[in-house]
Short mmCIF file of C-alpha atoms and ligand atoms in Angstrom, two decimals:
data_model
loop_
_atom_site.label_atom_id
_atom_site.label_comp_id
_atom_site.label_asym_id
_atom_site.label_seq_id
_atom_site.Cartn_x
_atom_site.Cartn_y
_atom_site.Cartn_z
CA MET H 42 61.54 12.57 24.58
CA ASN H 43 63.16 11.86 27.91
CA GLN H 44 62.91 8.68 29.89
CA ASN H 45 61.67 9.10 33.40
CA SER H 46 62.01 6.67 36.25
CA SER H 47 58.94 7.49 38.35
CA ASP H 48 55.97 5.18 38.85
CA TYR H 49 53.34 7.73 38.02
CA LEU H 50 51.23 7.43 34.93
CA LEU H 51 50.87 11.17 34.68
CA GLU H 52 52.95 13.98 36.11
CA ILE H 53 52.05 17.62 35.82
CA LYS H 54 55.23 19.58 36.49
CA SER H 55 55.31 23.33 37.11
CA VAL H 56 52.60 24.02 34.60
CA SER H 57 51.78 27.69 34.13
CA LYS H 58 49.45 29.36 31.72
CA SER H 59 48.18 32.88 31.08
CA PHE H 60 45.58 34.38 28.83
CA GLY H 61 47.07 37.80 28.20
CA GLU H 62 47.41 39.42 31.61
CA LEU H 63 45.35 36.77 33.33
CA HIS H 64 47.45 34.11 35.06
CA VAL H 65 45.13 31.16 34.98
CA LEU H 66 47.57 28.48 36.14
CA LYS H 67 50.49 29.30 38.41
CA ASP H 68 53.13 26.61 38.75
CA VAL H 69 50.79 23.66 39.13
CA ASN H 70 52.26 20.29 40.17
CA LEU H 71 50.31 17.06 40.44
CA ASN H 72 51.18 13.38 40.09
CA ILE H 73 48.68 10.69 39.28
CA ALA H 74 49.29 6.98 39.70
CA LYS H 75 47.85 4.29 37.50
CA GLY H 76 44.33 3.38 38.56
CA GLU H 77 43.93 6.49 40.64
CA VAL H 78 40.76 8.59 40.63
CA VAL H 79 41.40 12.25 41.30
CA CYS H 80 38.59 14.77 41.59
CA ILE H 81 39.35 18.46 41.12
CA ILE H 82 37.09 20.93 42.88
CA GLY H 83 37.22 24.66 43.32
CA PRO H 84 35.39 27.88 42.59
CA SER H 85 34.47 28.99 39.09
CA GLY H 86 37.40 30.47 37.22
CA SER H 87 40.01 28.78 39.39
CA GLY H 88 41.59 27.09 36.36
CA LYS H 89 40.23 23.54 36.62
CA SER H 90 39.22 23.25 32.97
CA THR H 91 42.40 24.91 31.81
CA LEU H 92 44.47 22.41 33.79
CA LEU H 93 42.68 19.47 32.16
CA ARG H 94 43.15 21.04 28.73
CA CYS H 95 46.86 21.50 29.38
CA ILE H 96 47.26 17.78 30.01
CA ASN H 97 46.40 16.87 26.42
CA PHE H 98 47.67 20.16 25.01
CA ILE H 99 44.29 21.22 23.67
CA SER H 100 45.27 24.39 25.42
CA PRO H 101 49.04 24.09 25.62
CA PRO H 102 50.78 25.25 28.79
CA ASP H 103 53.04 28.31 28.53
CA SER H 104 55.67 26.55 30.58
CA GLY H 105 56.14 23.35 32.50
CA GLU H 106 56.03 19.76 31.51
CA ILE H 107 53.59 16.89 31.20
CA VAL H 108 55.11 13.47 31.73
CA PHE H 109 52.76 10.83 30.48
CA ASP H 110 53.62 7.17 30.63
CA LYS H 111 57.28 8.10 31.12
CA VAL H 112 57.40 10.37 28.10
CA SER H 113 57.90 14.09 28.58
CA TRP H 114 55.89 16.65 26.64
CA ARG H 115 56.40 20.38 26.51
CA SER H 116 54.87 23.16 24.48
CA TYR H 117 56.91 24.11 21.50
CA ARG H 118 56.56 26.91 19.05
CA SER H 119 59.37 28.43 17.07
CA LYS H 120 58.86 31.76 15.40
CA PHE H 121 61.30 30.83 12.69
CA ASN H 122 61.48 27.09 12.28
CA VAL H 123 58.22 26.25 10.57
CA LEU H 124 59.37 22.71 9.94
CA ALA H 125 60.04 22.10 13.62
CA ASN H 126 56.58 23.43 14.48
CA PHE H 127 55.13 21.08 11.96
CA ARG H 128 57.04 18.10 13.34
CA TYR H 129 55.95 18.99 16.85
CA GLU H 130 52.30 19.24 15.87
CA LYS H 131 52.54 15.90 14.17
CA LYS H 132 53.49 14.28 17.46
CA LEU H 133 50.70 15.62 19.64
CA PRO H 134 47.92 13.35 18.31
CA ALA H 135 49.86 10.35 19.61
CA LEU H 136 49.62 11.74 23.15
CA ARG H 137 45.98 12.71 22.79
CA ALA H 138 45.01 9.29 21.51
CA GLU H 139 46.03 7.82 24.88
CA ILE H 140 44.05 10.38 26.85
CA GLY H 141 40.26 10.26 26.69
CA MET H 142 38.42 13.50 27.31
CA VAL H 143 34.75 14.24 27.89
CA PHE H 144 33.43 17.79 27.82
CA GLN H 145 30.67 19.70 29.52
CA HIS H 146 28.92 20.40 26.22
CA PHE H 147 29.34 16.87 24.80
CA ASN H 148 30.77 18.06 21.47
CA VAL H 149 29.42 15.07 19.60
CA PHE H 150 29.74 15.41 15.84
CA PRO H 151 26.30 16.44 14.55
CA HIS H 152 26.87 15.33 10.97
CA MET H 153 27.65 11.74 11.93
CA THR H 154 25.54 8.95 13.31
CA THR H 155 26.20 7.69 16.79
CA LEU H 156 28.11 4.78 15.34
CA GLU H 157 30.18 7.03 13.08
CA ASN H 158 30.96 9.34 15.98
CA VAL H 159 32.59 6.46 17.81
CA SER H 160 34.16 4.62 14.88
CA LEU H 161 35.87 7.68 13.38
CA GLY H 162 38.74 7.62 15.87
CA LEU H 163 39.08 3.86 15.57
CA GLN H 164 39.50 4.16 11.82
CA LYS H 165 41.61 7.28 11.60
CA VAL H 166 43.62 7.10 14.81
CA ARG H 167 43.77 3.38 15.57
CA LYS H 168 43.87 2.57 11.84
CA MET H 169 41.24 -0.15 12.06
CA LYS H 170 39.47 -1.40 8.97
CA LYS H 171 35.99 0.05 8.61
CA ASP H 172 34.14 -3.16 9.51
CA LYS H 173 36.29 -3.82 12.54
CA ALA H 174 35.93 -0.21 13.67
CA LYS H 175 32.14 -0.37 13.43
CA GLU H 176 32.17 -3.58 15.42
CA VAL H 177 34.30 -2.12 18.22
CA ALA H 178 32.28 1.11 18.16
CA ALA H 179 29.04 -0.84 18.51
CA GLN H 180 30.47 -2.68 21.53
CA SER H 181 31.55 0.58 23.09
CA LEU H 182 28.09 2.06 22.57
CA GLU H 183 26.49 -1.04 23.99
CA GLN H 184 28.47 -0.55 27.19
CA VAL H 185 26.90 2.87 27.69
CA GLY H 186 23.45 1.51 26.90
CA LEU H 187 22.96 2.87 23.40
CA SER H 188 22.76 -0.32 21.32
CA ASP H 189 19.41 0.77 19.93
CA LYS H 190 20.69 4.16 18.76
CA LEU H 191 23.57 3.22 16.49
CA GLN H 192 22.17 4.76 13.29
CA VAL H 193 20.69 7.84 14.92
CA TYR H 194 22.01 11.38 14.47
CA PRO H 195 22.81 13.38 17.62
CA ASP H 196 19.97 15.85 17.18
CA GLN H 197 17.59 13.03 17.98
CA LEU H 198 19.31 12.20 21.26
CA SER H 199 18.77 13.61 24.74
CA GLY H 200 21.59 15.41 26.50
CA GLY H 201 22.32 12.34 28.58
CA GLN H 202 22.46 10.16 25.48
CA LYS H 203 24.76 12.62 23.73
CA GLN H 204 27.08 12.52 26.69
CA ARG H 205 27.04 8.72 26.57
CA VAL H 206 28.08 8.89 22.93
CA ALA H 207 30.92 11.19 23.92
CA ILE H 208 31.99 8.78 26.67
CA ALA H 209 31.81 5.81 24.30
CA ARG H 210 33.79 7.76 21.70
CA ALA H 211 36.60 8.33 24.19
CA LEU H 212 36.54 4.83 25.70
CA ALA H 213 36.50 3.04 22.35
CA LEU H 214 40.09 4.14 21.79
CA ASN H 215 41.10 2.33 24.97
CA PRO H 216 42.78 5.33 26.61
CA LYS H 217 45.15 5.03 29.55
CA VAL H 218 43.54 7.91 31.41
CA MET H 219 40.18 9.69 31.20
CA LEU H 220 39.60 13.39 31.77
CA PHE H 221 36.09 14.54 32.66
CA ASP H 222 35.31 18.26 32.67
CA GLU H 223 32.00 18.93 34.43
CA VAL H 224 30.33 16.36 32.27
CA THR H 225 26.98 16.60 34.07
CA SER H 226 26.74 20.39 34.32
CA ALA H 227 24.80 20.85 31.09
CA LEU H 228 22.38 18.01 31.80
CA ASP H 229 18.83 18.10 33.04
CA PRO H 230 18.84 17.06 36.70
CA GLU H 231 17.14 13.72 36.08
CA LEU H 232 19.88 12.69 33.63
CA VAL H 233 22.82 13.44 35.92
CA SER H 234 22.83 10.24 37.93
CA GLY H 235 22.91 8.08 34.82
CA ILE H 236 26.13 9.69 33.65
CA LEU H 237 27.64 9.53 37.13
CA ASP H 238 26.85 5.81 37.11
CA GLU H 239 28.86 5.45 33.91
CA ILE H 240 31.83 7.02 35.66
CA ARG H 241 31.32 4.75 38.67
CA ARG H 242 31.49 1.79 36.33
CA LEU H 243 34.87 3.03 35.13
CA VAL H 244 36.01 3.45 38.74
CA ARG H 245 35.18 -0.22 39.36
CA GLU H 246 37.08 -1.21 36.23
CA GLY H 247 40.17 0.54 37.59
CA MET H 248 40.37 3.34 35.01
CA THR H 249 42.73 6.19 35.84
CA MET H 250 40.66 9.35 35.91
CA ILE H 251 40.82 13.05 36.56
CA ILE H 252 37.36 14.43 37.18
CA VAL H 253 36.49 18.09 37.42
CA THR H 254 33.08 18.29 39.04
CA HIS H 255 30.69 20.34 41.10
CA GLU H 256 28.93 17.17 42.29
CA MET H 257 30.51 17.14 45.73
CA LYS H 258 28.77 14.07 47.06
CA PHE H 259 29.90 12.09 44.04
CA ALA H 260 33.45 13.44 44.25
CA PHE H 261 33.82 12.46 47.88
CA GLN H 262 32.42 8.99 47.11
CA VAL H 263 34.60 7.98 44.18
CA ALA H 264 37.84 9.94 44.57
CA HIS H 265 41.01 8.44 45.97
CA ARG H 266 42.29 11.97 46.27
CA ILE H 267 40.64 15.34 46.01
CA VAL H 268 42.41 18.41 44.66
CA PHE H 269 41.19 21.83 45.72
CA MET H 270 42.10 24.62 43.31
CA ASP H 271 41.74 28.34 43.75
CA GLN H 272 43.04 31.25 41.70
CA GLY H 273 45.20 29.15 39.44
CA LYS H 274 46.89 27.17 42.20
CA ILE H 275 46.45 23.82 43.82
CA VAL H 276 45.70 24.86 47.35
CA GLN H 277 45.28 21.45 48.90
CA VAL H 278 45.44 17.77 47.94
CA GLY H 279 44.18 15.02 50.18
CA THR H 280 41.98 12.00 50.69
CA PRO H 281 38.25 12.76 50.81
CA GLU H 282 38.49 12.39 54.59
CA GLU H 283 41.32 14.92 54.84
CA ILE H 284 39.58 17.42 52.61
CA ARG H 285 36.30 17.08 54.44
CA ASN H 286 38.05 17.98 57.69
CA THR H 287 40.31 20.59 56.15
CA GLN H 288 41.46 23.54 58.22
CA GLU H 289 42.83 25.36 55.17
CA PRO H 290 40.74 28.55 55.19
CA ARG H 291 39.92 28.85 51.48
CA ALA H 292 39.08 25.17 51.06
CA LYS H 293 36.99 25.30 54.19
CA ALA H 294 35.10 28.36 52.98
CA PHE H 295 34.51 26.80 49.56
CA LEU H 296 33.22 23.53 51.00
CA SER H 297 30.92 25.17 53.49
CA SER H 298 29.52 27.46 50.79
CA ILE H 299 28.82 24.55 48.49
CA LEU H 300 27.57 22.04 51.04
CA GLU H 301 24.94 24.38 52.37
CA MET M 751 4.41 54.35 -34.97
CA ASP M 752 3.04 52.79 -38.15
CA SER M 753 -0.22 51.07 -37.28
CA SER M 754 0.58 48.11 -39.52
CA VAL M 755 3.48 47.19 -37.22
CA PRO M 756 2.20 45.36 -34.14
CA LEU M 757 3.21 46.78 -30.77
CA PHE M 758 4.70 43.53 -29.51
CA ASP M 759 5.84 40.88 -31.88
CA PHE M 760 7.57 37.80 -30.59
CA ALA M 761 7.63 36.09 -33.98
CA ALA M 762 11.19 37.27 -34.55
CA VAL M 763 12.18 35.88 -31.18
CA TRP M 764 10.66 32.55 -32.08
CA SER M 765 12.53 32.44 -35.35
CA SER M 766 15.82 33.12 -33.52
CA ARG M 767 15.11 30.62 -30.74
CA THR M 768 18.00 28.30 -31.61
CA LEU M 769 20.52 31.11 -31.34
CA LEU M 770 19.03 32.36 -28.09
CA LEU M 771 18.98 28.90 -26.56
CA GLU M 772 22.57 28.36 -27.63
CA GLY M 773 23.48 31.61 -25.94
CA PHE M 774 21.56 30.51 -22.88
CA GLY M 775 23.43 27.22 -22.87
CA ILE M 776 26.78 28.98 -23.10
CA ALA M 777 25.83 31.37 -20.31
CA MET M 778 24.84 28.47 -18.03
CA PHE M 779 27.97 26.56 -18.95
CA CYS M 780 30.16 29.57 -18.14
CA ALA M 781 28.40 30.23 -14.85
CA THR M 782 28.51 26.58 -13.76
CA ALA M 783 32.14 26.03 -14.71
CA ALA M 784 33.09 29.32 -13.08
CA ILE M 785 31.28 28.61 -9.82
CA ILE M 786 32.84 25.15 -9.53
CA LEU M 787 36.30 26.60 -10.10
CA ALA M 788 35.50 29.45 -7.73
CA MET M 789 34.48 27.02 -4.99
CA ILE M 790 37.73 25.10 -5.29
CA ILE M 791 39.87 28.25 -5.35
CA GLY M 792 37.71 29.93 -2.70
CA LEU M 793 38.18 26.98 -0.34
CA LEU M 794 41.95 27.04 -0.81
CA ILE M 795 42.07 30.78 -0.23
CA ALA M 796 39.88 30.46 2.87
CA LEU M 797 42.19 27.78 4.29
CA MET M 798 45.17 30.01 3.56
CA ARG M 799 43.55 32.90 5.38
CA LEU M 800 43.10 30.67 8.41
CA SER M 801 46.57 29.13 8.29
CA ASN M 802 49.47 29.74 10.64
CA SER M 803 51.68 31.11 7.94
CA ARG M 804 51.80 34.87 7.77
CA PHE M 805 52.80 34.70 4.15
CA LEU M 806 49.81 32.58 3.14
CA ARG M 807 47.46 34.72 5.19
CA GLY M 808 48.80 37.85 3.54
CA PHE M 809 48.56 36.39 0.08
CA ALA M 810 45.00 35.22 0.63
CA PHE M 811 43.99 38.60 2.03
CA VAL M 812 45.35 40.47 -0.98
CA TYR M 813 43.75 37.96 -3.33
CA THR M 814 40.35 38.39 -1.73
CA GLN M 815 40.51 42.16 -1.65
CA LEU M 816 41.69 42.35 -5.23
CA PHE M 817 39.02 40.21 -6.84
CA ARG M 818 36.23 41.56 -4.72
CA GLY M 819 37.34 45.09 -5.34
CA VAL M 820 37.74 45.14 -9.12
CA PRO M 821 34.56 45.60 -11.18
CA LEU M 822 33.74 42.61 -13.35
CA TYR M 823 33.83 44.86 -16.39
CA VAL M 824 37.48 45.72 -15.77
CA LEU M 825 38.41 42.20 -14.74
CA VAL M 826 37.19 40.66 -17.95
CA ILE M 827 39.19 43.18 -19.97
CA TRP M 828 42.29 42.37 -17.94
CA VAL M 829 41.93 38.65 -18.45
CA TYR M 830 41.09 38.79 -22.14
CA PHE M 831 43.17 41.70 -23.43
CA GLY M 832 45.55 42.34 -20.53
CA LEU M 833 46.98 38.84 -20.37
CA ALA M 834 47.52 38.89 -24.12
CA ILE M 835 49.45 42.15 -23.96
CA VAL M 836 51.42 41.55 -20.78
CA ALA M 837 52.09 37.84 -20.92
CA ASP M 838 51.30 36.96 -24.50
CA ILE M 839 48.58 34.61 -23.29
CA ASN M 840 45.78 34.59 -25.84
CA LEU M 841 42.83 32.90 -24.24
CA PRO M 842 39.82 31.91 -26.32
CA LYS M 843 36.74 33.92 -25.40
CA ILE M 844 34.80 31.34 -23.43
CA PRO M 845 37.73 30.18 -21.24
CA ALA M 846 38.62 33.82 -20.64
CA GLY M 847 35.05 34.46 -19.55
CA ILE M 848 35.01 31.44 -17.25
CA ILE M 849 38.33 32.40 -15.65
CA THR M 850 37.13 35.95 -15.11
CA LEU M 851 33.95 34.85 -13.38
CA ALA M 852 35.86 32.23 -11.39
CA LEU M 853 38.34 34.82 -10.11
CA LEU M 854 35.63 37.25 -9.10
CA ASN M 855 33.47 34.65 -7.40
CA SER M 856 36.40 32.96 -5.68
CA GLY M 857 37.08 36.26 -3.95
CA TYR M 858 33.57 36.37 -2.55
CA LEU M 859 33.32 32.66 -1.82
CA SER M 860 36.62 32.62 0.07
CA GLU M 861 35.12 35.09 2.52
CA THR M 862 31.94 33.04 2.77
CA PHE M 863 33.92 29.87 3.38
CA ARG M 864 36.16 31.52 5.91
CA SER M 865 33.24 32.68 8.01
CA GLY M 866 31.56 29.30 7.53
CA ILE M 867 34.63 27.51 8.88
CA LEU M 868 34.85 29.91 11.81
CA ALA M 869 31.17 29.39 12.55
CA VAL M 870 31.73 25.72 13.32
CA ASN M 871 31.82 25.49 17.09
CA ILE M 872 35.38 25.35 18.37
CA GLY M 873 34.32 22.53 20.69
CA GLN M 874 33.98 20.33 17.62
CA SER M 875 37.64 20.74 16.73
CA GLU M 876 38.68 20.30 20.33
CA ALA M 877 36.77 17.06 20.68
CA ALA M 878 38.26 15.85 17.42
CA ALA M 879 41.76 16.81 18.55
CA ALA M 880 41.15 15.08 21.87
CA ILE M 881 40.60 11.70 20.21
CA GLY M 882 43.92 12.10 18.44
CA LEU M 883 42.95 13.26 14.97
CA THR M 884 45.58 15.30 13.14
CA LYS M 885 44.90 18.87 12.11
CA ARG M 886 44.31 17.77 8.57
CA GLN M 887 41.88 15.04 9.63
CA ILE M 888 40.01 17.49 11.85
CA LYS M 889 39.50 19.78 8.88
CA ARG M 890 38.52 17.03 6.54
CA TYR M 891 36.18 14.99 8.69
CA ILE M 892 34.83 17.46 11.22
CA VAL M 893 35.11 21.12 10.30
CA LEU M 894 34.65 21.22 6.53
CA PRO M 895 31.56 18.97 6.39
CA GLN M 896 29.87 21.18 8.96
CA ALA M 897 31.07 24.38 7.31
CA PHE M 898 29.75 23.08 3.99
CA ARG M 899 26.27 22.96 5.42
CA ILE M 900 26.62 26.53 6.64
CA VAL M 901 27.88 27.95 3.34
CA LEU M 902 25.42 26.12 1.12
CA ALA M 903 22.80 28.88 0.98
CA PRO M 904 25.25 31.75 0.45
CA SER M 905 27.03 29.69 -2.23
CA GLY M 906 23.70 29.28 -4.00
CA ASN M 907 23.27 33.05 -3.99
CA GLN M 908 26.73 33.41 -5.45
CA PHE M 909 25.79 31.00 -8.23
CA VAL M 910 22.74 33.11 -8.98
CA ASP M 911 24.91 36.21 -9.21
CA ALA M 912 27.31 34.40 -11.51
CA ILE M 913 24.50 33.49 -13.89
CA LYS M 914 23.43 37.09 -14.21
CA ASP M 915 27.04 38.26 -14.45
CA THR M 916 27.62 36.18 -17.57
CA ALA M 917 25.85 39.01 -19.41
CA ILE M 918 28.95 41.17 -18.91
CA LEU M 919 31.01 38.64 -20.88
CA SER M 920 29.33 39.96 -24.02
CA ILE M 921 31.85 42.81 -24.04
CA ILE M 922 34.65 40.45 -25.05
CA GLY M 923 32.34 38.72 -27.51
CA VAL M 924 31.46 35.52 -25.66
CA PRO M 925 28.40 34.32 -27.59
CA GLU M 926 26.26 34.06 -24.49
CA LEU M 927 22.60 34.91 -24.11
CA MET M 928 22.92 38.67 -23.73
CA ARG M 929 25.13 39.03 -26.79
CA MET M 930 22.79 36.87 -28.83
CA ALA M 931 19.79 38.86 -27.71
CA GLN M 932 21.58 42.08 -28.54
CA GLN M 933 22.56 40.93 -32.04
CA GLN M 934 19.10 39.62 -32.86
CA ALA M 935 17.44 42.71 -31.42
CA ASP M 936 19.54 44.90 -33.66
CA LEU M 937 18.82 42.70 -36.62
CA PHE M 938 15.04 42.75 -36.22
CA TYR M 939 14.68 46.16 -34.50
CA ARG M 940 12.90 44.37 -31.67
CA PRO M 941 14.95 45.22 -28.56
CA PHE M 942 12.04 44.95 -26.12
CA GLU M 943 11.03 41.46 -27.20
CA PHE M 944 14.55 40.04 -27.32
CA TYR M 945 15.75 41.52 -24.04
CA THR M 946 12.55 40.52 -22.28
CA THR M 947 12.98 36.99 -23.54
CA ALA M 948 16.56 36.98 -22.31
CA GLY M 949 15.36 38.27 -18.96
CA ILE M 950 12.82 35.47 -18.70
CA LEU M 951 15.47 32.87 -19.48
CA TYR M 952 17.79 34.26 -16.79
CA PHE M 953 14.89 34.26 -14.39
CA ILE M 954 14.09 30.62 -15.10
CA ALA M 955 17.73 29.66 -14.58
CA VAL M 956 17.85 31.52 -11.29
CA MET M 957 14.66 29.81 -10.12
CA GLY M 958 16.11 26.45 -11.06
CA VAL M 959 19.34 27.03 -9.14
CA THR M 960 17.48 28.31 -6.11
CA LYS M 961 15.26 25.23 -6.12
CA LEU M 962 18.27 22.96 -6.53
CA PHE M 963 20.05 24.47 -3.55
CA SER M 964 17.04 24.38 -1.27
CA PHE M 965 16.56 20.75 -2.28
CA ILE M 966 20.14 19.93 -1.26
CA GLU M 967 19.65 21.83 1.96
CA LYS M 968 16.50 19.90 2.83
CA LYS M 969 18.24 16.66 2.06
CA MET M 970 21.09 17.57 4.40
CA ASN M 971 18.70 18.54 7.16
CA ARG M 972 17.11 15.16 6.88
CA ILE M 973 20.40 13.37 7.38
CA GLY M 974 21.08 14.81 10.74
CA PHE M 975 22.11 18.23 11.67
CA THR M 976 19.97 21.29 11.38
CA ASN M 977 22.22 23.40 13.55
CA GLY M 978 25.68 22.84 12.24
CA SER M 979 26.31 26.46 12.99
CA GLN M 980 26.43 27.21 16.64
CA LYS M 981 27.71 30.33 18.24
CA VAL M 982 30.87 31.75 16.73
CA ALA M 983 33.69 30.92 19.08
CA ASN M 984 37.21 32.19 19.32
CA VAL M 985 39.72 30.30 17.23
CA GLY M 986 41.13 27.44 19.26
CA GLU M 987 44.65 27.91 20.40
CA TYR M 988 45.80 24.47 19.45
CA ILE M 989 45.12 25.26 15.79
N1 ATP A 1225 40.46 30.87 25.87
C1 ATP A 1225 40.47 31.73 26.91
N2 ATP A 1225 40.78 33.02 26.70
C2 ATP A 1225 40.81 33.90 27.72
N3 ATP A 1225 40.54 33.59 29.00
C3 ATP A 1225 40.23 32.31 29.29
C4 ATP A 1225 40.17 31.31 28.25
N4 ATP A 1225 39.83 30.14 28.82
C5 ATP A 1225 39.68 30.39 30.13
N5 ATP A 1225 39.91 31.69 30.43
C6 ATP A 1225 39.86 32.31 31.77
O1 ATP A 1225 40.70 31.57 32.61
C7 ATP A 1225 40.14 31.47 33.90
C8 ATP A 1225 40.07 30.02 34.30
O2 ATP A 1225 39.16 29.38 33.46
P1 ATP A 1225 38.77 27.86 33.63
O3 ATP A 1225 37.76 27.57 32.59
O4 ATP A 1225 39.99 27.03 33.65
O5 ATP A 1225 38.10 27.85 35.06
P2 ATP A 1225 37.27 26.70 35.77
O6 ATP A 1225 37.92 26.46 37.07
O7 ATP A 1225 37.13 25.54 34.87
O8 ATP A 1225 35.87 27.39 35.99
P3 ATP A 1225 34.40 26.77 35.91
O9 ATP A 1225 34.16 26.07 37.19
O10 ATP A 1225 33.52 27.97 35.76
O11 ATP A 1225 34.36 25.87 34.72
C9 ATP A 1225 38.80 32.16 33.84
O12 ATP A 1225 38.94 33.44 34.38
C10 ATP A 1225 38.50 32.23 32.37
O13 ATP A 1225 37.72 33.36 32.08
MG1 MG A 1226 35.53 24.69 33.79
#
């Protein structure tokens, strides 16, 4: 893995990705500094989720490079060298462990209690002893206001509570950056603000974050920079002020359609 | 029919009860051992079918097709007589019977397990990958426990089939229930009574297994998830 001299925590370099004929990401470049909060907005199907999933290689890019904490990562798959594929796959978890991700549909583990959901990664990824892991997991759950739900299975939780478990599960591992993919879109309206408040708390704590969201008001409040994507490309990047007053036609059209 | 001979007479059955129960015990032992073996093999074959390796996928596919496609009657002959002729492997009757049933059922169960694994929402694996679990850990801690819940009921059905299939093992002389019933029926000229008794014993066993599996299922529902199976999603690319 190459050394890199930049000051960015995360660099997305010429990332492209297709699904068959469909070019979902076309040469995307974006740099993110430590402590920065970047919100990604754009119409449905513009590639926002795919971009987030390329960062931790849950959906590996076809080409391009992710430089995370000065280490470069590229997709690798050899048709012939099975051993090399195996070695490559063995490395990816190390990257993912430093990148927390929260999904639209929570994806909490239904066969585990709240506490087990959070402590699993601590035990298996951070190699903590069981007791220590449970202790740290309980702290993490306390931070999202779920101290009284430690022994409960997810099917007894509300959507908002499930999403809190998912946030605690990611944060417990002490990641260097957090990725949020429309984490309030599947929630009942009255539960949205609670989850947004959790993210605001992370903003205050200085967490580096990339947030894909349709909550425009929230995005313009918390973001240091806003990224507007359309048709697989980053069309514009700017401060909330710059984006609000954008003259770029597509961004302007998108914002006026959504702010109506 | 001579009027001095009663129409139904279960006295002979009663006098042969030890033999019948022994046969019943052997049948249950064969079915249980076979289904346990079949679950282990079936899981391995299912994982092969879902692996990245073309070779393993191909092997698993052929395996599944073969043992689902061959009639049990033929399979048992192959294992008992065929192996002896071709490879000079002379298996005792009961092990031969168990292996036969295990092969057949592993073919079916591998398909059940494969679809069970695929029925676990892909988001589960993605979330597990996102916290840094390895592929092996994802399978072990996230996918298989949820798939297990999904395949429980179909596996119970397979067990039931295996119990009834033990009857076929009589053709190689495994002293299981059907063979015992047949021998005693011939001895006493009471086929109806002996076969009916055998039928009732199979029925009781099937009821017992069904009850056992629904008990396990209830127990699993209580500890958490009732909907381990969500919509079938496409296989994640990172796999
Ligand atoms: N696994 C996949 N297979 C095929 N096509 C896909 C896959 N994932 C995404 N796509 C397609 O890629 C395009 C971009 O999808 P993506 O989910 O990144 O968009 P998005 O900007 O997140 O949209 P939304 O706001 O609706 O979440 C869409 O047209 C989508 O249908
Ligand atoms: Mg999306």
